[in-house]
Coordinates of C-alpha atoms and ligand atoms in Angstrom, one line a residue:
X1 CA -18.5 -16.3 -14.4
X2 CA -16.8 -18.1 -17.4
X3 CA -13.7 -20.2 -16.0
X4 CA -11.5 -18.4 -18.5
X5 CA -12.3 -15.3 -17.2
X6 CA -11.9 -16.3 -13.5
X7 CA -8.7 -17.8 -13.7
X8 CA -6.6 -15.1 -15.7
X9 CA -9.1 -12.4 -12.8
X10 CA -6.9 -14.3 -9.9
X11 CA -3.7 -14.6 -11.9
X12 CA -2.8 -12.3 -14.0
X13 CA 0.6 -14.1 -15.9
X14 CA -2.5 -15.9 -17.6
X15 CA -4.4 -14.7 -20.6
X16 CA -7.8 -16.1 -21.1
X17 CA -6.6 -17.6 -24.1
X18 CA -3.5 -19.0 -21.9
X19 CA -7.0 -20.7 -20.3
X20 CA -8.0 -21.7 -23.1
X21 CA -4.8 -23.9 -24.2
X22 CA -4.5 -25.5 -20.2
X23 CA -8.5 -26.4 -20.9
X24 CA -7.8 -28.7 -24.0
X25 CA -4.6 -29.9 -22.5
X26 CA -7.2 -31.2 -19.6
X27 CA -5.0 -29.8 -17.0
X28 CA -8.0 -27.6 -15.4
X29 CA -10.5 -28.6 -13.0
X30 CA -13.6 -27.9 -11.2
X31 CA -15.0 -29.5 -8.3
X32 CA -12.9 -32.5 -9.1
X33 CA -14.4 -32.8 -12.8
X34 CA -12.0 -32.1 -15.8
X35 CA -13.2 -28.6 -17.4
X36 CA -13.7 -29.4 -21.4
X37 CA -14.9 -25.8 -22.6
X38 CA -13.6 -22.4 -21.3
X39 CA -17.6 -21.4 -21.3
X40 CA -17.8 -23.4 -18.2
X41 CA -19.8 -21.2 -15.7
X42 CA -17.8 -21.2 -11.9
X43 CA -18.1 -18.9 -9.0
X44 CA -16.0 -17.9 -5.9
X45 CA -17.3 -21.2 -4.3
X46 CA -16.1 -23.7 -6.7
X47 CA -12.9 -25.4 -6.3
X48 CA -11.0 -24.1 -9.3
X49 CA -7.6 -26.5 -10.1
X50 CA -4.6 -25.9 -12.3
X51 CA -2.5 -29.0 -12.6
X52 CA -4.0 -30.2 -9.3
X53 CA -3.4 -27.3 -7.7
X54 CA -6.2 -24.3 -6.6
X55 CA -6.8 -21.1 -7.6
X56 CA -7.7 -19.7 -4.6
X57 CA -10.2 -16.5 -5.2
X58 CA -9.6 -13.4 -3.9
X59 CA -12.2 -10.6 -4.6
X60 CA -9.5 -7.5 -3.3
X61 CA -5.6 -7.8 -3.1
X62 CA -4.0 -6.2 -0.1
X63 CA -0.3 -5.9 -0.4
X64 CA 1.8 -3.9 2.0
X65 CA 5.2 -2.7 0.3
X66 CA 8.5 -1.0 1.7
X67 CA 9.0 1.3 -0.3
X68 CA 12.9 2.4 -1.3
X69 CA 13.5 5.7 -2.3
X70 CA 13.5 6.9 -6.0
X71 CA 10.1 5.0 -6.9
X72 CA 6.9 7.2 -7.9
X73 CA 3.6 6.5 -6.3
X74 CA 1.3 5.9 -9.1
X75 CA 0.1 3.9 -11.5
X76 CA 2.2 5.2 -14.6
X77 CA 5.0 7.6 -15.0
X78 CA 7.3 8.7 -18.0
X79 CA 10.8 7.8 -16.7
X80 CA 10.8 7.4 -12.9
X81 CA 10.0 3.3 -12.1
X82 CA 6.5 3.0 -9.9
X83 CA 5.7 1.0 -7.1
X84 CA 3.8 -1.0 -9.0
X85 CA 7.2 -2.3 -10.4
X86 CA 7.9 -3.8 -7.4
X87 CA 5.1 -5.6 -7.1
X88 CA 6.2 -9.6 -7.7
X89 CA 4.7 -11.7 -10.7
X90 CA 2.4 -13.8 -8.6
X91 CA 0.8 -11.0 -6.4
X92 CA -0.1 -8.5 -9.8
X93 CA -3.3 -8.1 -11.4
X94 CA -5.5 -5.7 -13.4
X95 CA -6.2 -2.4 -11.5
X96 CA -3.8 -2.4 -8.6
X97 CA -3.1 1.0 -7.8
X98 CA -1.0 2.9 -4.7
X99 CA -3.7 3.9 -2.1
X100 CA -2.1 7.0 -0.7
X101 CA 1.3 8.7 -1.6
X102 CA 4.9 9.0 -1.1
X103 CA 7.1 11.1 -2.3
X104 CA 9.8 10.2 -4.4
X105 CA 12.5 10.3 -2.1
X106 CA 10.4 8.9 1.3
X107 CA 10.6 5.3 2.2
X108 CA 8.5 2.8 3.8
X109 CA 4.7 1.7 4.3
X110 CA 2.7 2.1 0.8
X111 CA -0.7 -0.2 0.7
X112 CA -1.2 -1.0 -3.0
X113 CA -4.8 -2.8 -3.7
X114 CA -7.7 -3.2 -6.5
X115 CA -10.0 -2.4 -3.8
X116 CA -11.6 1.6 -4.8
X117 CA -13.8 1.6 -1.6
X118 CA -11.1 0.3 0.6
X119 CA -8.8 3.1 -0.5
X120 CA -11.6 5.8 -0.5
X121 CA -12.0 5.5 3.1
X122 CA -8.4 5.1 4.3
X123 CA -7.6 8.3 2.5
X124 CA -11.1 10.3 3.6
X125 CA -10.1 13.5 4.9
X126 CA -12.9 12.6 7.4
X127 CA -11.9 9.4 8.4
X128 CA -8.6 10.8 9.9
X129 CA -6.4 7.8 9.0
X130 CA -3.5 8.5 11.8
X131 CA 0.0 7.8 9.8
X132 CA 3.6 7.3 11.8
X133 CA 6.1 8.4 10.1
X134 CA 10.2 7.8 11.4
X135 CA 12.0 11.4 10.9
X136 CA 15.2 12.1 10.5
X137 CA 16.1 16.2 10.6
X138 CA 19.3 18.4 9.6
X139 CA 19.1 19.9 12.9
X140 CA 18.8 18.7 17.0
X141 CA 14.8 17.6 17.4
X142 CA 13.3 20.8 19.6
X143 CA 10.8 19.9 22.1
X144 CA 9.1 22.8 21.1
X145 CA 7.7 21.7 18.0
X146 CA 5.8 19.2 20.6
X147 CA 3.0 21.7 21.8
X148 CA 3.2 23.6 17.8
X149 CA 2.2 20.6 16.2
X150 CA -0.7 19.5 18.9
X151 CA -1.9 22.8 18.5
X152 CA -1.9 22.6 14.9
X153 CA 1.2 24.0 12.9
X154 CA 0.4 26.3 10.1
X155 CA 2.4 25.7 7.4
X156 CA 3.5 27.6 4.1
X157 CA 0.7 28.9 2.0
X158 CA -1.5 29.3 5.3
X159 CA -2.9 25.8 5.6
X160 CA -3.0 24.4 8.8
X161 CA -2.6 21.1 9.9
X162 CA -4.9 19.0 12.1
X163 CA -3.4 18.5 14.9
X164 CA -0.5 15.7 15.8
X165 CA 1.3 14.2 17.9
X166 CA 5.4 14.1 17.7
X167 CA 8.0 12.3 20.4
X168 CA 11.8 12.1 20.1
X169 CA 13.7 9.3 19.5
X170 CA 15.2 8.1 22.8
X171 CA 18.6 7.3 21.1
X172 CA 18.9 10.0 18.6
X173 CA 19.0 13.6 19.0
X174 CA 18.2 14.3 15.6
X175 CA 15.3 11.8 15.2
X176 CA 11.6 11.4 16.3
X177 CA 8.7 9.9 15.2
X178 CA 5.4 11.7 14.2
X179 CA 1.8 11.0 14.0
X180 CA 0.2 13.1 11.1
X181 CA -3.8 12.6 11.0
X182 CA -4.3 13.6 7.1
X183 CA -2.2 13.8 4.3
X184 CA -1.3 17.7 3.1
X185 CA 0.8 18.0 0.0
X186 CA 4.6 17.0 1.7
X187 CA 3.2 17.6 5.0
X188 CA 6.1 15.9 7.3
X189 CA 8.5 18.4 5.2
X190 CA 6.6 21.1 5.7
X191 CA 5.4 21.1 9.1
X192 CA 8.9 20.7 10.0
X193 CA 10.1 23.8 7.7
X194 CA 7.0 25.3 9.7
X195 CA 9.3 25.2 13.0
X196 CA 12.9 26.0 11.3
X197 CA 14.0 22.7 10.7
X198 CA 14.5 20.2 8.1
X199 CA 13.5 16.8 7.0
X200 CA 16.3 14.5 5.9
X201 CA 15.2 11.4 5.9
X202 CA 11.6 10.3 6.3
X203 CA 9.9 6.9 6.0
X204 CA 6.4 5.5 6.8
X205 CA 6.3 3.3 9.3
X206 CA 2.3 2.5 10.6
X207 CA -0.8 3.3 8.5
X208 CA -3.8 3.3 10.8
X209 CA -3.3 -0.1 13.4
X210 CA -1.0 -1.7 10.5
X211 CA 2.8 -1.4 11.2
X212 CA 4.8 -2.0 8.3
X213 CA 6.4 -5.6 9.1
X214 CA 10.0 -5.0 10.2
X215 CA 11.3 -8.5 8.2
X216 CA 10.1 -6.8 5.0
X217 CA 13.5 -5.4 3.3
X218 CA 13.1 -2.2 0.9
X219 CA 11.8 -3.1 -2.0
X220 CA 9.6 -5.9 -0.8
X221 CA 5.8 -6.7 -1.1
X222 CA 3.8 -8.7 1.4
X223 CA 0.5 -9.9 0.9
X224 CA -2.2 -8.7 3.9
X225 CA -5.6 -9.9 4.5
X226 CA -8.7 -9.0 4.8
X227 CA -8.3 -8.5 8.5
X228 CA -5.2 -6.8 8.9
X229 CA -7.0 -4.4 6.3
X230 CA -9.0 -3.9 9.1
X231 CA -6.3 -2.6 11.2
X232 CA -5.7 0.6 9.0
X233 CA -9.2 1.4 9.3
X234 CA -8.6 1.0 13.4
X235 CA -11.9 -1.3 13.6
Ligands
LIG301 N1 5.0 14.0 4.1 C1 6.0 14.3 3.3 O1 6.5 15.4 3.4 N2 6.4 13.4 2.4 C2 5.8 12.2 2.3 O2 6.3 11.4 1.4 C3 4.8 11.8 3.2 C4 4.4 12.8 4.1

């Protein structure tokens, strides 16, 4: 690949004519050697330098977010702000897009990536992707809705939902978390509407294996690797 096209690929506050000046000021190096023309060919195993310092490749951005409320998950949207707003300076590129969705109001774990395979499977209604979600309802938490939802609760419109796994939160009689294995149209809500009750507060907080990190205020990115990736995909 030509080095101008690499370097504004792994960061994307640089155009490829940006490049292009940092080349004739000699500030751009490969394997040691001052690059002279942006035509220079590299690949993901050359040691690519800006002022000294590398330009580490990536092929696929992982970033886990925390999502606050009143953000949109997707890529554009006529007033409402997007998640991908939120995603800091250094950590954007080209193609990054929200794999999965929140709605507007629900908070927490949102994986945003470049990587169309990597979010293919994770949202495969075959693959069964387990998601945890924190609830918080308008009335008591009824242990009923325990053996409803393994059973698989039928919710409006007739659909019904795989089956999954709910528990009550030890300190809060109006709390509990819930373990949803697919990703109906405001399922959480619904299922819960299913059993006379209502949702007031919902946030993601585990996608797969991947919990979303507790030090990661609302609002803030993280960049995961390849291996915590992984996680979500429970190999
Ligand atoms: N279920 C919902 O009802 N809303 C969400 O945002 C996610 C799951």
């Amino acid at each position: 690949m030509r080095i101008d096209k690499y370097i504004s690929s792994q960061k994307n506050e640089l155009s490829r004519s940006d490049v292009k000046r940092l080349i004739k000021q000699k500030r751009v190096t490969a394997d040691g050697i001052t690059v002279t023309t942006a035509d220079t060919k590299v690949d993901e195993n050359t040691n690519v330098c800006i002022d000294g310092e590398q330009v580490a490749f990536r092929k696929n951005i992982y970033i886990m977010l925390n999502k606050p409320q009143g953000y949109v998950c997707s890529t554009r949207d006529g007033k409402t702000p997007t998640v991908l707003e939120l995603v800091p300076e250094e950590l954007r590129r080209r193609g990054l897009f929200p794999a999965g969705r929140l709605d507007k109001d629900t908070e927490g774990f949102v994986l945003i990536t470049d990587d169309g395979a990597l979010a293919h499977e994770m949202l495969s209604p075959v693959k069964h992707v387990p998601k945890t979600y924190y609830v918080r309802l308008a009335s008591k938490y009824d242990p009923n809705c325990e053996i409803v939802f393994a059973r698989g609760v039928t919710i409006d419109g007739g659909e019904k939902c795989r089956p999954a796994e709910v528990r009550p939160d030890p300190d809060d009689p109006f709390a509990c978390t819930l373990v949803i294995h697919e990703g109906k149209f405001h399922q959480v809500k619904r299922m819960f509407e299913a059993v006379e009750n209502k949702v007031v507060y919902l946030r993601r907080v585990q996608i797969g294996g991947l919990v979303l990190d507790p030090k990661l205020a609302l609002g803030e990115c993280l960049e995961i690797m390849h291996k915590d990736v992984e996680k979500i995909l429970g190999r």
